[in-house]
Amino acid sequence: MNQSNQSNQSNQSSQSSESNQSNQRERSRQNDPTGPVGPISQTAPLGDRTVRRIGFGAMQLAGPWVFGPPKDPEAARAVLRRAVELGVNHIDTAQVYGPDVVNELLAEVLRPYPEDLVIATKVGGARDAEGGWVKASRPEQLRWTVEQDLRTLRAERLDLVNLRLGVGGGPEPVPLAEQLGTLTELREEGKLDLIGLSTVSTGDLETALAITPIAEVQNAYGIANRTDEAVLDLCRAHGIAFVPYYPLGSAFTGGPQALAADPAVAGVATRHGVTPSQVALAWLLAHYDRMLLIPGTGSVAHLEENLAVDGIRLEATDLAELEAVTHVSAPGF
């Protein structure tokens, strides 16, 4: 992470109270990947960088509905510290998270940033006075968001900026080519390095690739929502990292609970002695070698459970069984 020379004002953890979860984490990672986690072993390219395949999505470190400060700021700080301790070097954030709250928390806790840390941000959306999600895709809005990210992260250059389409619903008021033109100008000015896309179609990605290299695509995708398989296939063809959001389905529509109740997921989880959510994340890692996960949480215990997925190896029979998982769609915002 390229950081400014401002002085660092950086300043454990919440533990699970349920004994069965604690007992799981006491077992070895290879025999039971819910056991104590070590450094993440799996890596993949992200543009011209290499990151560990399980990162951290920081959205949940803001307040309810991703608006305002966290209910427990010290718990949020503990999650960030523990994530970096365990080798996370890919963190996803956005100016709209708070707004500014999550970026400022990252700067407070993690500066001076580790040299290998990639912080990905997003542009294309904003929050209204009530916390609603609205479009912000005009050139001056994109530029303001990038510059605000630089200020709040206290960085000299952003590692990766994802252009998010479809915020707030309805058609985009600015053509994709014009939006990407603004980002390439900002890159030429030295304000960002890599460019990615979020919530895009195959047509959007093909248009973008004719304009500039694309480092990653973030779309809703998971074992129970494979609507964007064609987008993933196009990423495969071009060697582009794919970062699924809602990997367990949307929590707002009961996605994780539906996964836990799915007989195929439950069966594989029981056989490996892991949780259904861990199976769903492990399936993603097995599905594409440049799949990068950014599961989010406000709990250290849950963070460790997510990172333990690095030690799960699904077999061919597991993957065949998981093809039976019921597919459901996941909403965006």
XYZ file of C-alpha atoms in Angstrom:
333
model
C 0.000 0.000 0.000
C 1.384 3.393 -0.993
C 0.924 5.600 2.041
C 1.369 9.265 2.835
C 3.988 10.609 5.239
C 1.423 11.835 7.761
C 2.079 10.537 11.283
C 0.459 7.220 12.057
C -2.122 7.403 14.842
C -2.659 3.666 15.146
C -3.773 2.985 18.178
C -7.912 -9.075 21.734
C -10.213 -10.084 20.462
C -13.823 -11.068 21.022
C -14.062 -14.802 21.519
C -16.885 -17.204 20.860
C -18.804 -18.168 23.935
C -20.012 -21.445 22.470
C -17.797 -24.333 23.525
C -18.449 -26.425 20.425
C -16.974 -23.701 18.196
C -13.973 -23.414 20.493
C -13.443 -27.176 20.407
C -13.521 -27.153 16.603
C -10.832 -24.491 16.485
C -8.622 -26.638 18.739
C -8.223 -29.359 16.106
C -5.517 -29.429 13.465
C -6.119 -27.448 10.284
C -5.554 -30.326 7.885
C -7.796 -32.831 9.635
C -10.284 -30.192 10.698
C -9.805 -26.767 9.125
C -11.863 -25.127 11.830
C -8.790 -25.633 14.009
C -6.200 -22.961 14.812
C -5.402 -20.919 11.735
C -1.928 -20.160 10.498
C -0.692 -18.000 7.643
C -2.825 -18.328 4.523
C -1.027 -20.568 2.032
C -2.958 -20.126 -1.217
C -2.047 -17.167 -3.434
C -3.133 -15.857 -6.832
C -2.327 -12.960 -9.165
C -4.276 -9.717 -8.857
C -3.184 -7.550 -11.738
C 0.580 -7.240 -11.370
C 0.425 -8.142 -7.686
C 0.163 -11.461 -5.853
C -2.245 -11.747 -2.926
C -3.431 -14.474 -0.598
C -6.669 -15.923 -1.870
C -8.653 -15.273 1.297
C -8.812 -11.587 2.063
C -11.144 -9.453 4.114
C -14.206 -7.417 3.173
C -14.410 -4.470 5.555
C -18.002 -3.400 4.907
C -19.322 -4.883 8.165
C -16.972 -2.721 10.218
C -19.301 0.245 9.703
C -22.527 0.704 11.646
C -25.897 -0.924 10.922
C -26.783 -0.916 7.219
C -23.186 0.178 6.525
C -23.956 3.659 7.856
C -22.221 5.481 10.686
C -19.592 4.194 13.112
C -19.370 0.596 14.366
C -21.276 -0.330 17.501
C -18.049 -1.636 19.033
C -15.045 0.264 17.627
C -12.502 -1.755 19.612
C -13.912 -5.031 18.273
C -13.574 -3.625 14.746
C -9.949 -2.690 15.435
C -9.262 -6.173 16.807
C -10.618 -7.809 13.644
C -8.316 -5.744 11.436
C -5.278 -6.440 13.586
C -5.978 -10.169 13.634
C -6.595 -10.306 9.887
C -3.165 -8.864 9.140
C -1.553 -11.081 11.802
C -2.925 -14.116 9.970
C -1.548 -13.009 6.626
C -4.467 -11.210 4.986
C -2.993 -8.881 2.372
C -6.105 -8.049 0.334
C -8.691 -5.819 2.011
C -11.801 -4.485 0.299
C -13.285 -1.149 1.369
C -15.161 1.840 -0.070
C -15.696 5.508 0.655
C -19.426 4.796 0.925
C -18.906 2.484 3.908
C -19.876 4.820 6.703
C -19.318 6.984 4.646
C -15.561 7.314 5.292
C -15.806 5.367 8.560
C -14.167 2.162 7.356
C -11.389 3.926 5.442
C -10.515 5.988 8.500
C -10.513 2.861 10.659
C -8.130 1.124 8.254
C -5.753 4.082 8.383
C -5.934 4.292 12.174
C -5.236 0.604 12.769
C -2.997 -0.495 9.903
C -0.749 2.443 9.040
C 2.069 2.179 8.288
C 0.539 -0.273 5.848
C 2.383 -3.560 5.212
C 4.307 -3.412 1.940
C 2.399 -6.348 0.442
C -1.071 -5.118 1.440
C -3.493 -4.419 -1.424
C -6.429 -2.217 -0.452
C -9.232 -2.233 -3.017
C -11.774 0.584 -3.062
C -14.906 1.290 -5.098
C -16.341 4.231 -6.986
C -19.635 4.776 -8.763
C -21.935 5.162 -5.761
C -22.656 7.490 -2.865
C -24.952 7.683 0.171
C -27.824 10.110 0.577
C -28.762 11.812 3.853
C -30.886 8.828 4.909
C -28.151 6.318 4.130
C -29.612 5.210 0.803
C -27.417 4.132 -2.107
C -27.350 6.492 -5.096
C -25.329 6.725 -8.292
C -22.183 8.858 -8.406
C -20.728 8.068 -11.818
C -20.153 11.485 -13.377
C -16.484 12.329 -13.983
C -16.337 14.886 -11.179
C -17.974 12.410 -8.770
C -15.553 9.615 -9.645
C -12.625 11.978 -9.219
C -13.925 13.246 -5.871
C -14.389 9.699 -4.567
C -10.854 8.664 -5.510
C -9.419 11.781 -3.887
C -11.547 11.241 -0.780
C -10.270 7.658 -0.571
C -6.719 9.000 -0.699
C -7.490 11.447 2.108
C -9.271 9.037 4.422
C -6.898 6.116 3.842
C -3.989 8.556 4.132
C -2.378 7.081 1.046
C -0.367 8.530 -1.818
C -1.844 6.163 -4.406
C -4.713 3.673 -4.361
C -3.768 0.071 -5.119
C -7.006 -0.883 -6.866
C -10.193 0.997 -7.711
C -13.292 -0.943 -8.746
C -15.901 0.830 -10.839
C -19.264 -0.265 -9.464
C -22.144 -0.210 -11.942
C -25.844 -0.321 -11.173
C -25.797 1.417 -7.794
C -29.318 2.457 -6.833
C -30.876 0.676 -9.827
C -31.824 2.088 -13.209
C -29.651 2.863 -16.221
C -26.208 4.385 -15.924
C -26.319 8.140 -16.696
C -22.729 8.100 -17.975
C -21.434 5.652 -20.604
C -19.050 3.004 -19.299
C -16.302 4.174 -21.654
C -16.478 7.685 -20.213
C -16.345 6.413 -16.634
C -13.314 4.273 -17.431
C -11.748 7.230 -19.200
C -11.890 9.185 -15.945
C -10.233 6.334 -14.049
C -7.470 5.969 -16.626
C -6.809 9.716 -16.340
C -6.524 9.352 -12.570
C -4.138 6.446 -13.073
C -1.986 8.561 -15.386
C -1.936 11.227 -12.661
C -0.502 8.656 -10.251
C -3.582 8.489 -8.015
C -4.353 4.806 -8.565
C -2.692 1.682 -9.872
C -5.127 -1.074 -10.901
C -8.676 -0.773 -12.266
C -11.434 -3.309 -11.643
C -15.162 -3.631 -12.276
C -18.129 -4.581 -10.128
C -21.642 -5.771 -11.001
C -21.000 -6.088 -14.718
C -22.206 -8.149 -17.654
C -20.064 -9.903 -20.244
C -20.761 -6.992 -22.583
C -19.553 -4.504 -19.983
C -16.364 -6.488 -19.444
C -15.674 -6.776 -23.171
C -16.192 -3.020 -23.560
C -13.840 -2.328 -20.673
C -11.109 -4.656 -21.943
C -11.008 -2.708 -25.197
C -10.179 0.418 -23.160
C -7.893 -0.662 -20.322
C -6.575 -3.769 -18.555
C -8.966 -5.015 -15.866
C -7.424 -6.485 -12.715
C -10.526 -7.965 -11.114
C -14.272 -8.347 -11.419
C -16.554 -8.260 -8.382
C -19.992 -9.744 -9.008
C -22.544 -11.523 -6.854
C -21.660 -15.192 -7.131
C -21.610 -18.328 -5.038
C -22.442 -21.982 -4.939
C -26.155 -21.109 -4.733
C -26.067 -18.184 -7.183
C -24.278 -18.894 -10.447
C -26.172 -16.400 -12.583
C -22.922 -14.753 -13.679
C -21.129 -17.932 -14.763
C -20.602 -16.395 -18.213
C -18.834 -13.408 -16.651
C -16.628 -15.787 -14.682
C -15.831 -17.723 -17.866
C -14.752 -14.489 -19.558
C -12.524 -13.699 -16.585
C -10.969 -17.165 -16.935
C -10.285 -16.537 -20.607
C -8.441 -13.302 -19.826
C -6.771 -14.345 -16.563
C -8.745 -11.794 -14.539
C -9.224 -12.263 -10.804
C -12.849 -12.854 -9.776
C -13.999 -11.594 -6.376
C -17.485 -12.821 -5.441
C -19.679 -10.768 -3.186
C -22.597 -12.435 -1.409
C -20.592 -15.705 -1.603
C -23.019 -17.319 0.849
C -26.065 -15.579 -0.578
C -27.409 -12.348 0.830
C -27.787 -12.256 4.607
C -30.771 -9.959 4.018
C -32.637 -12.790 2.261
C -31.503 -15.692 4.429
C -28.771 -16.969 2.121
C -26.465 -18.454 4.787
C -29.386 -20.176 6.503
C -30.551 -21.661 3.200
C -27.052 -22.998 2.542
C -26.923 -24.632 5.961
C -30.218 -26.377 5.224
C -29.161 -27.630 1.794
C -28.617 -31.402 2.045
C -25.630 -31.472 -0.327
C -23.785 -28.714 1.543
C -24.692 -30.187 4.922
C -23.489 -33.632 3.859
C -20.082 -32.419 2.688
C -19.724 -30.265 5.804
C -20.440 -33.217 8.078
C -17.972 -35.439 6.251
C -15.173 -32.871 6.597
C -16.146 -31.763 10.103
C -16.540 -28.135 9.044
C -19.394 -25.653 8.755
C -21.695 -25.280 5.718
C -20.388 -21.744 5.183
C -16.830 -23.058 5.068
C -17.853 -25.616 2.455
C -19.390 -22.885 0.300
C -16.213 -20.793 0.502
C -13.977 -23.796 -0.199
C -16.095 -24.588 -3.258
C -15.357 -21.118 -4.612
C -11.606 -21.589 -4.165
C -11.826 -24.893 -6.050
C -13.933 -23.403 -8.845
C -11.328 -21.021 -10.321
C -7.662 -20.618 -9.475
C -7.931 -16.813 -9.526
C -11.011 -16.690 -7.300
C -10.273 -14.288 -4.422
C -12.511 -14.303 -1.359
C -13.241 -11.277 0.814
C -15.638 -12.589 3.494
C -16.504 -9.899 6.000
C -17.245 -9.995 9.707
C -17.065 -7.902 12.850
C -15.935 -10.871 14.980
C -12.416 -12.229 15.440
C -13.773 -15.761 15.979
C -15.739 -15.593 12.725
C -12.709 -14.126 10.939
C -10.602 -17.093 12.045
C -13.296 -19.511 10.887
C -13.319 -17.865 7.454
C -9.532 -17.917 7.115
C -9.407 -21.592 8.140
C -11.052 -22.360 4.780
C -7.526 -22.107 3.357
C -6.908 -25.590 4.794
C -9.985 -27.283 3.331
C -9.452 -29.426 0.231
C -12.637 -30.629 -1.415
C -12.370 -33.895 -3.322
C -13.880 -34.689 -6.712
C -16.737 -36.565 -5.043
C -17.498 -33.526 -2.880
C -17.569 -31.220 -5.889
C -19.869 -33.596 -7.762
C -22.295 -33.683 -4.837
C -22.266 -29.903 -4.557
C -23.546 -29.564 -8.118
C -26.939 -30.457 -6.626
C -27.099 -27.272 -4.544
C -30.279 -25.303 -5.176
C -29.543 -22.083 -7.038
C -31.036 -18.822 -5.782
C -30.434 -15.237 -6.865
C -28.859 -12.585 -4.664
C -29.803 -8.896 -4.795
C -27.332 -6.077 -5.273
C -27.655 -2.583 -3.877
